[in-house]
PDB file of C-alpha atoms in Angstrom:
ATOM      1  CA  UNK V  11      99.540 111.459 108.363  1.00 90.00           C
ATOM      2  CA  UNK V  12      99.210 109.666 104.725  1.00 95.00           C
ATOM      3  CA  UNK V  13      97.445 111.194 101.912  1.00 96.00           C
ATOM      4  CA  UNK V  14      96.412 109.473  98.914  1.00 97.00           C
ATOM      5  CA  UNK V  15      95.642 111.444  95.647  1.00 97.00           C
ATOM      6  CA  UNK V  16      94.440 110.157  92.126  1.00 97.00           C
ATOM      7  CA  UNK V  17      93.972 112.593  88.890  1.00 93.00           C
ATOM      8  CA  UNK V  18      92.020 112.756  87.495  1.00 92.00           C
ATOM      9  CA  UNK V  19      88.940 112.660  89.232  1.00 94.00           C
ATOM     10  CA  UNK V  20      87.518 111.640  86.157  1.00 96.00           C
ATOM     11  CA  UNK V  21      88.649 110.667  82.653  1.00 95.00           C
ATOM     12  CA  UNK V  22      86.531 110.155  79.032  1.00 97.00           C
ATOM     13  CA  UNK V  23      88.474 108.525  75.738  1.00 96.00           C
ATOM     14  CA  UNK V  24      87.733 106.739  72.852  1.00 97.00           C
ATOM     15  CA  UNK V  25      87.925 103.198  72.550  1.00 97.00           C
ATOM     16  CA  UNK V  26      91.243 101.851  71.497  1.00 97.00           C
ATOM     17  CA  UNK V  27      93.487 104.424  73.018  1.00 97.00           C
ATOM     18  CA  UNK V  28      95.941 103.829  75.502  1.00 97.00           C
ATOM     19  CA  UNK V  29      95.674 106.197  78.781  1.00 96.00           C
ATOM     20  CA  UNK V  30      97.249 106.539  82.311  1.00 97.00           C
ATOM     21  CA  UNK V  31      95.400 106.497  85.568  1.00 97.00           C
ATOM     22  CA  UNK V  32      97.632 108.707  88.457  1.00 97.00           C
ATOM     23  CA  UNK V  33      98.404 108.080  91.883  1.00 98.00           C
ATOM     24  CA  UNK V  34     100.639 109.879  94.484  1.00 98.00           C
ATOM     25  CA  UNK V  35     101.143 109.807  97.568  1.00 98.00           C
ATOM     26  CA  UNK V  36     102.544 111.584 100.880  1.00 97.00           C
ATOM     27  CA  UNK V  37     104.831 109.052 103.079  1.00 96.00           C
ATOM     28  CA  UNK V  38     107.522 106.466 101.557  1.00 95.00           C
ATOM     29  CA  UNK V  39     106.749 104.192 104.640  1.00 94.00           C
ATOM     30  CA  UNK V  40     104.387 101.816 102.404  1.00 95.00           C
ATOM     31  CA  UNK V  41     104.051  98.028 102.450  1.00 94.00           C
ATOM     32  CA  UNK V  42     102.450  97.363  98.555  1.00 95.00           C
ATOM     33  CA  UNK V  43     100.702  99.909  96.638  1.00 97.00           C
ATOM     34  CA  UNK V  44      97.381  98.785  94.905  1.00 97.00           C
ATOM     35  CA  UNK V  45      95.264  99.542  92.448  1.00 98.00           C
ATOM     36  CA  UNK V  46      90.379  98.349  92.625  1.00 98.00           C
ATOM     37  CA  UNK V  47      88.263  98.590  89.851  1.00 97.00           C
ATOM     38  CA  UNK V  48      84.990  99.439  91.318  1.00 96.00           C
ATOM     39  CA  UNK V  49      82.009  98.655  88.611  1.00 94.00           C
ATOM     40  CA  UNK V  50      79.082 100.301  89.994  1.00 86.00           C
ATOM     41  CA  UNK V  51      76.429  98.689  91.739  1.00 79.00           C
ATOM     42  CA  UNK V  52      79.080  95.902  93.298  1.00 82.00           C
ATOM     43  CA  UNK V  53      82.489  96.085  95.286  1.00 87.00           C
ATOM     44  CA  UNK V  54      85.925  96.385  94.738  1.00 94.00           C
ATOM     45  CA  UNK V  55      88.024  93.803  93.005  1.00 95.00           C
ATOM     46  CA  UNK V  56      91.602  93.775  92.694  1.00 95.00           C
ATOM     47  CA  UNK V  57      93.444  94.573  89.989  1.00 97.00           C
ATOM     48  CA  UNK V  58      97.732  94.291  90.806  1.00 97.00           C
ATOM     49  CA  UNK V  59      99.361  94.671  94.076  1.00 96.00           C
ATOM     50  CA  UNK V  60     103.261  95.892  93.900  1.00 96.00           C
ATOM     51  CA  UNK V  61     104.887  95.569  96.978  1.00 94.00           C
ATOM     52  CA  UNK V  62     107.503  97.877  98.134  1.00 94.00           C
ATOM     53  CA  UNK V  63     110.927  96.244  97.110  1.00 94.00           C
ATOM     54  CA  UNK V  64     108.630  95.853  93.109  1.00 95.00           C
ATOM     55  CA  UNK V  65     108.717  98.502  90.469  1.00 96.00           C
ATOM     56  CA  UNK V  66     106.082  96.836  88.186  1.00 96.00           C
ATOM     57  CA  UNK V  67     103.084  94.743  87.806  1.00 97.00           C
ATOM     58  CA  UNK V  68     101.519  93.374  84.872  1.00 97.00           C
ATOM     59  CA  UNK V  69      98.178  91.948  83.973  1.00 96.00           C
ATOM     60  CA  UNK V  70      96.987  91.504  80.404  1.00 97.00           C
ATOM     61  CA  UNK V  71      96.438  94.866  79.433  1.00 98.00           C
ATOM     62  CA  UNK V  72      97.674  96.740  82.666  1.00 98.00           C
ATOM     63  CA  UNK V  73     100.782  97.481  83.864  1.00 98.00           C
ATOM     64  CA  UNK V  74     100.997  99.171  87.462  1.00 98.00           C
ATOM     65  CA  UNK V  75     104.025 100.942  88.258  1.00 98.00           C
ATOM     66  CA  UNK V  76     105.619 102.411  91.631  1.00 98.00           C
ATOM     67  CA  UNK V  77     108.027 104.877  92.303  1.00 97.00           C
ATOM     68  CA  UNK V  78     108.376 104.783  96.518  1.00 95.00           C
ATOM     69  CA  UNK V  79     110.935 107.462  96.414  1.00 93.00           C
ATOM     70  CA  UNK V  80     108.854 110.080  94.375  1.00 96.00           C
ATOM     71  CA  UNK V  81     105.062 108.631  95.951  1.00 97.00           C
ATOM     72  CA  UNK V  82     103.896 107.728  92.434  1.00 98.00           C
ATOM     73  CA  UNK V  83     102.051 104.997  90.824  1.00 98.00           C
ATOM     74  CA  UNK V  84     100.660 104.860  87.580  1.00 98.00           C
ATOM     75  CA  UNK V  85      98.568 102.431  86.433  1.00 98.00           C
ATOM     76  CA  UNK V  86      98.576 101.820  82.189  1.00 98.00           C
ATOM     77  CA  UNK V  87      95.755 100.625  80.532  1.00 98.00           C
ATOM     78  CA  UNK V  88      96.515  99.546  77.263  1.00 98.00           C
ATOM     79  CA  UNK V  89      93.663  99.374  74.065  1.00 97.00           C
ATOM     80  CA  UNK V  90      91.106 100.501  76.247  1.00 97.00           C
ATOM     81  CA  UNK V  91      87.933  98.728  75.908  1.00 97.00           C
ATOM     82  CA  UNK V  92      84.344 100.082  76.271  1.00 96.00           C
ATOM     83  CA  UNK V  93      84.140  97.125  79.305  1.00 96.00           C
ATOM     84  CA  UNK V  94      87.051  99.063  81.086  1.00 97.00           C
ATOM     85  CA  UNK V  95      84.850 101.779  82.369  1.00 97.00           C
ATOM     86  CA  UNK V  96      84.945 102.135  86.292  1.00 97.00           C
ATOM     87  CA  UNK V  97      85.730 103.851  88.751  1.00 97.00           C
ATOM     88  CA  UNK V  98      89.872 102.129  89.598  1.00 98.00           C
ATOM     89  CA  UNK V  99      90.794 102.883  93.448  1.00 97.00           C
ATOM     90  CA  UNK V 100      94.449 103.547  94.174  1.00 98.00           C
ATOM     91  CA  UNK V 101      95.459 102.428  97.808  1.00 97.00           C
ATOM     92  CA  UNK V 102      98.526 101.871  99.520  1.00 96.00           C
ATOM     93  CA  UNK V 103      99.358  99.974 103.208  1.00 94.00           C
ATOM     94  CA  UNK V 104     100.680 101.791 105.368  1.00 92.00           C
ATOM     95  CA  UNK V 105     103.224 100.971 108.150  1.00 90.00           C
ATOM     96  CA  UNK V 106     100.137 100.337 110.552  1.00 88.00           C
ATOM     97  CA  UNK V 107      98.800  97.894 107.830  1.00 88.00           C
ATOM     98  CA  UNK V 108      95.811 100.172 106.874  1.00 90.00           C
ATOM     99  CA  UNK V 109      94.731 100.020 103.724  1.00 93.00           C
ATOM    100  CA  UNK V 110      94.727 104.096 103.130  1.00 95.00           C
ATOM    101  CA  UNK V 111      92.757 105.273  99.782  1.00 97.00           C
ATOM    102  CA  UNK V 112      92.310 107.818  97.015  1.00 97.00           C
ATOM    103  CA  UNK V 113      89.185 108.919  96.025  1.00 96.00           C
ATOM    104  CA  UNK V 114      89.237 107.691  92.782  1.00 96.00           C
ATOM    105  CA  UNK V 115      89.182 107.933  88.919  1.00 97.00           C
ATOM    106  CA  UNK V 116      85.922 107.611  87.223  1.00 96.00           C
ATOM    107  CA  UNK V 117      87.169 106.218  83.454  1.00 97.00           C
ATOM    108  CA  UNK V 118      84.538 105.935  80.928  1.00 97.00           C
ATOM    109  CA  UNK V 119      85.673 104.414  77.483  1.00 97.00           C
ATOM    110  CA  UNK V 120      83.151 105.795  74.627  1.00 96.00           C
ATOM    111  CA  UNK V 121      82.294 102.787  71.909  1.00 92.00           C
TER     112      UNK V 121
ATOM    113  CA  UNK I  19      81.414  86.667  92.973  1.00 68.00           C
ATOM    114  CA  UNK I  20      84.418  87.503  95.552  1.00 74.00           C
ATOM    115  CA  UNK I  21      83.522  85.432  97.973  1.00 94.00           C
ATOM    116  CA  UNK I  22      82.023  87.943 100.017  1.00 96.00           C
ATOM    117  CA  UNK I  23      78.537  88.787 100.700  1.00 96.00           C
ATOM    118  CA  UNK I  24      76.593  90.549 101.992  1.00 97.00           C
ATOM    119  CA  UNK I  25      72.985  91.267 103.001  1.00 97.00           C
ATOM    120  CA  UNK I  26      70.564  93.850 102.768  1.00 97.00           C
ATOM    121  CA  UNK I  27      71.957  95.438  99.623  1.00 96.00           C
ATOM    122  CA  UNK I  28      69.334  98.106 100.428  1.00 97.00           C
ATOM    123  CA  UNK I  29      68.816  99.430 103.564  1.00 97.00           C
ATOM    124  CA  UNK I  30      66.434 102.166 104.386  1.00 96.00           C
ATOM    125  CA  UNK I  31      65.808 103.535 108.155  1.00 93.00           C
ATOM    126  CA  UNK I  32      64.544 106.087 109.838  1.00 90.00           C
ATOM    127  CA  UNK I  33      67.252 107.981 112.421  1.00 88.00           C
ATOM    128  CA  UNK I  34      65.247 106.168 115.841  1.00 87.00           C
ATOM    129  CA  UNK I  35      65.580 102.597 113.944  1.00 88.00           C
ATOM    130  CA  UNK I  36      68.112  99.713 114.713  1.00 94.00           C
ATOM    131  CA  UNK I  37      69.250  97.391 112.149  1.00 96.00           C
ATOM    132  CA  UNK I  38      71.983  95.566 111.526  1.00 97.00           C
ATOM    133  CA  UNK I  39      74.303  94.734 108.685  1.00 98.00           C
ATOM    134  CA  UNK I  40      75.364  91.239 107.644  1.00 98.00           C
ATOM    135  CA  UNK I  41      78.864  90.188 105.918  1.00 98.00           C
ATOM    136  CA  UNK I  42      79.935  86.482 105.202  1.00 98.00           C
ATOM    137  CA  UNK I  43      83.003  85.714 103.717  1.00 97.00           C
ATOM    138  CA  UNK I  44      83.151  81.865 101.924  1.00 96.00           C
ATOM    139  CA  UNK I  45      87.599  81.942 101.360  1.00 95.00           C
ATOM    140  CA  UNK I  46      88.844  80.617 104.921  1.00 95.00           C
ATOM    141  CA  UNK I  47      90.673  83.787 105.468  1.00 95.00           C
ATOM    142  CA  UNK I  48      90.847  85.049 109.460  1.00 94.00           C
ATOM    143  CA  UNK I  49      90.727  89.200 109.306  1.00 95.00           C
ATOM    144  CA  UNK I  50      87.648  90.765 108.518  1.00 96.00           C
ATOM    145  CA  UNK I  51      87.372  94.121 107.682  1.00 96.00           C
ATOM    146  CA  UNK I  52      84.497  97.129 107.748  1.00 97.00           C
ATOM    147  CA  UNK I  53      84.754 100.352 105.147  1.00 97.00           C
ATOM    148  CA  UNK I  54      82.467 103.303 104.888  1.00 97.00           C
ATOM    149  CA  UNK I  55      82.442 104.861 101.472  1.00 96.00           C
ATOM    150  CA  UNK I  56      80.440 108.160 100.659  1.00 94.00           C
ATOM    151  CA  UNK I  57      79.919 110.199  97.362  1.00 89.00           C
ATOM    152  CA  UNK I  58      82.866 111.003  96.402  1.00 82.00           C
ATOM    153  CA  UNK I  59      85.704 110.603  99.168  1.00 90.00           C
ATOM    154  CA  UNK I  60      88.215 107.598  99.659  1.00 94.00           C
ATOM    155  CA  UNK I  61      87.244 104.172 102.077  1.00 95.00           C
ATOM    156  CA  UNK I  62      86.860 105.122 105.228  1.00 95.00           C
ATOM    157  CA  UNK I  63      88.163 102.055 107.730  1.00 95.00           C
ATOM    158  CA  UNK I  64      86.218 101.771 110.299  1.00 96.00           C
ATOM    159  CA  UNK I  65      86.974  98.549 112.208  1.00 95.00           C
ATOM    160  CA  UNK I  66      89.332  95.598 112.106  1.00 94.00           C
ATOM    161  CA  UNK I  67      89.223  91.752 113.265  1.00 94.00           C
ATOM    162  CA  UNK I  68      91.590  89.817 112.952  1.00 90.00           C
ATOM    163  CA  UNK I  69      90.837  86.346 114.756  1.00 89.00           C
ATOM    164  CA  UNK I  70      87.550  87.505 116.052  1.00 87.00           C
ATOM    165  CA  UNK I  71      89.541  89.979 118.055  1.00 88.00           C
ATOM    166  CA  UNK I  72      88.920  93.566 116.753  1.00 87.00           C
ATOM    167  CA  UNK I  73      91.896  95.176 116.678  1.00 87.00           C
ATOM    168  CA  UNK I  74      91.196  98.209 115.312  1.00 82.00           C
ATOM    169  CA  UNK I  75      88.464 101.206 115.490  1.00 82.00           C
ATOM    170  CA  UNK I  76      88.966 103.898 113.477  1.00 83.00           C
ATOM    171  CA  UNK I  77      87.247 106.781 116.211  1.00 88.00           C
ATOM    172  CA  UNK I  78      84.049 105.452 115.198  1.00 94.00           C
ATOM    173  CA  UNK I  79      80.727 107.067 116.440  1.00 94.00           C
ATOM    174  CA  UNK I  80      78.961 104.618 119.133  1.00 94.00           C
ATOM    175  CA  UNK I  81      75.951 104.144 116.723  1.00 95.00           C
ATOM    176  CA  UNK I  82      77.838 102.062 114.878  1.00 96.00           C
ATOM    177  CA  UNK I  83      78.646  98.423 117.064  1.00 96.00           C
ATOM    178  CA  UNK I  84      80.523  95.352 115.323  1.00 96.00           C
ATOM    179  CA  UNK I  85      79.995  92.252 116.512  1.00 96.00           C
ATOM    180  CA  UNK I  86      82.139  88.862 115.211  1.00 96.00           C
ATOM    181  CA  UNK I  87      81.241  85.320 116.259  1.00 95.00           C
ATOM    182  CA  UNK I  88      82.997  83.814 114.397  1.00 93.00           C
ATOM    183  CA  UNK I  89      85.999  84.553 111.641  1.00 91.00           C
ATOM    184  CA  UNK I  90      83.341  83.722 108.781  1.00 95.00           C
ATOM    185  CA  UNK I  91      80.857  86.607 109.765  1.00 97.00           C
ATOM    186  CA  UNK I  92      81.152  90.018 110.315  1.00 97.00           C
ATOM    187  CA  UNK I  93      77.814  91.711 112.329  1.00 98.00           C
ATOM    188  CA  UNK I  94      77.062  95.994 111.716  1.00 98.00           C
ATOM    189  CA  UNK I  95      74.935  96.731 114.287  1.00 97.00           C
ATOM    190  CA  UNK I  96      73.018  99.984 113.788  1.00 96.00           C
ATOM    191  CA  UNK I  97      71.246 102.960 115.877  1.00 94.00           C
ATOM    192  CA  UNK I  98      70.012 105.852 116.045  1.00 93.00           C
ATOM    193  CA  UNK I  99      71.635 106.885 112.826  1.00 94.00           C
ATOM    194  CA  UNK I 100      72.339 110.835 111.046  1.00 95.00           C
ATOM    195  CA  UNK I 101      71.020 111.290 107.759  1.00 94.00           C
ATOM    196  CA  UNK I 102      74.765 112.333 107.165  1.00 94.00           C
ATOM    197  CA  UNK I 103      75.625 107.684 107.824  1.00 96.00           C
ATOM    198  CA  UNK I 104      73.984 107.666 105.007  1.00 96.00           C
ATOM    199  CA  UNK I 105      76.797 105.207 102.390  1.00 96.00           C
ATOM    200  CA  UNK I 106      77.684 102.777 100.822  1.00 96.00           C
ATOM    201  CA  UNK I 107      79.100  99.920 103.886  1.00 97.00           C
ATOM    202  CA  UNK I 108      81.593  97.436 102.799  1.00 97.00           C
ATOM    203  CA  UNK I 109      82.811  94.505 104.148  1.00 97.00           C
ATOM    204  CA  UNK I 110      86.415  92.808 103.334  1.00 96.00           C
ATOM    205  CA  UNK I 111      88.250  89.796 104.486  1.00 96.00           C
ATOM    206  CA  UNK I 112      92.224  89.138 104.329  1.00 94.00           C
ATOM    207  CA  UNK I 113      94.081  86.215 105.047  1.00 93.00           C
ATOM    208  CA  UNK I 114      95.386  87.922 108.059  1.00 86.00           C
ATOM    209  CA  UNK I 115      95.785  91.573 108.704  1.00 83.00           C
ATOM    210  CA  UNK I 116      99.680  92.023 108.612  1.00 74.00           C
ATOM    211  CA  UNK I 117     100.177  90.812 105.525  1.00 76.00           C
ATOM    212  CA  UNK I 118     102.159  92.791 103.030  1.00 75.00           C
ATOM    213  CA  UNK I 119     102.134  90.389 100.056  1.00 79.00           C
ATOM    214  CA  UNK I 120      98.110  89.762 100.049  1.00 83.00           C
ATOM    215  CA  UNK I 121      95.366  92.043  98.784  1.00 90.00           C
ATOM    216  CA  UNK I 122      91.602  92.135 100.508  1.00 94.00           C
ATOM    217  CA  UNK I 123      88.707  90.951  99.056  1.00 95.00           C
ATOM    218  CA  UNK I 124      85.462  93.269  99.057  1.00 96.00           C
ATOM    219  CA  UNK I 125      81.457  92.104  99.157  1.00 96.00           C
ATOM    220  CA  UNK I 126      79.146  94.030  97.103  1.00 95.00           C
ATOM    221  CA  UNK I 127      78.348  96.820  99.653  1.00 96.00           C
ATOM    222  CA  UNK I 128      74.796  97.624 101.876  1.00 97.00           C
ATOM    223  CA  UNK I 129      73.534 100.939 100.278  1.00 96.00           C
ATOM    224  CA  UNK I 130      72.166 102.900 103.300  1.00 97.00           C
ATOM    225  CA  UNK I 131      69.621 105.586 103.385  1.00 96.00           C
ATOM    226  CA  UNK I 132      69.559 107.370 106.670  1.00 95.00           C
ATOM    227  CA  UNK I 133      66.009 109.120 107.231  1.00 93.00           C
TER     228      UNK I 133
END
């Protein structure tokens, strides 16, 4: 059974720092891995989608990597800003085309 | 705005009440999903509809009853809920179910409190 783990559960850093969020999964049979952002009182917004054949995806200050063989992904945020404060969720699309989710990392960027 | 709307945004109900959650997507998608998000737990997939047909029911108790009258609308009918059903209920849509190349688009959710 696929399990997704995100570490740390919470992270607080000063504005301007670069940071890395981690995601691990137990079964490498995935179609893709996705990173989402969730703001309080709002739904989820897709940030990056990495296909199983890809190694990384970039969007602005965000870079996500995927190492399927080791079951790991990282989300790198460069030059963090207070507006980056949110909960970041990692999910893998499993062999049944279902998204399996991690519990998230709550990120706080201090001005 | 993601193109997926949910009503109501907040709901308080007693265990004997009957209520319904509504989701509407304006994206022309063919797949719609209900998820449950409890505090500090991963999202749990509840139901999946693809082209109006239910394709997934993840062992959800019968007190939750989904309805998908067309590809743009999805309902979740609630009756005789328990306090542990209190959670954020999220609706999502995607172009279709079996696609590894596209993401899902989420509504803002309905915050449900069962007293």
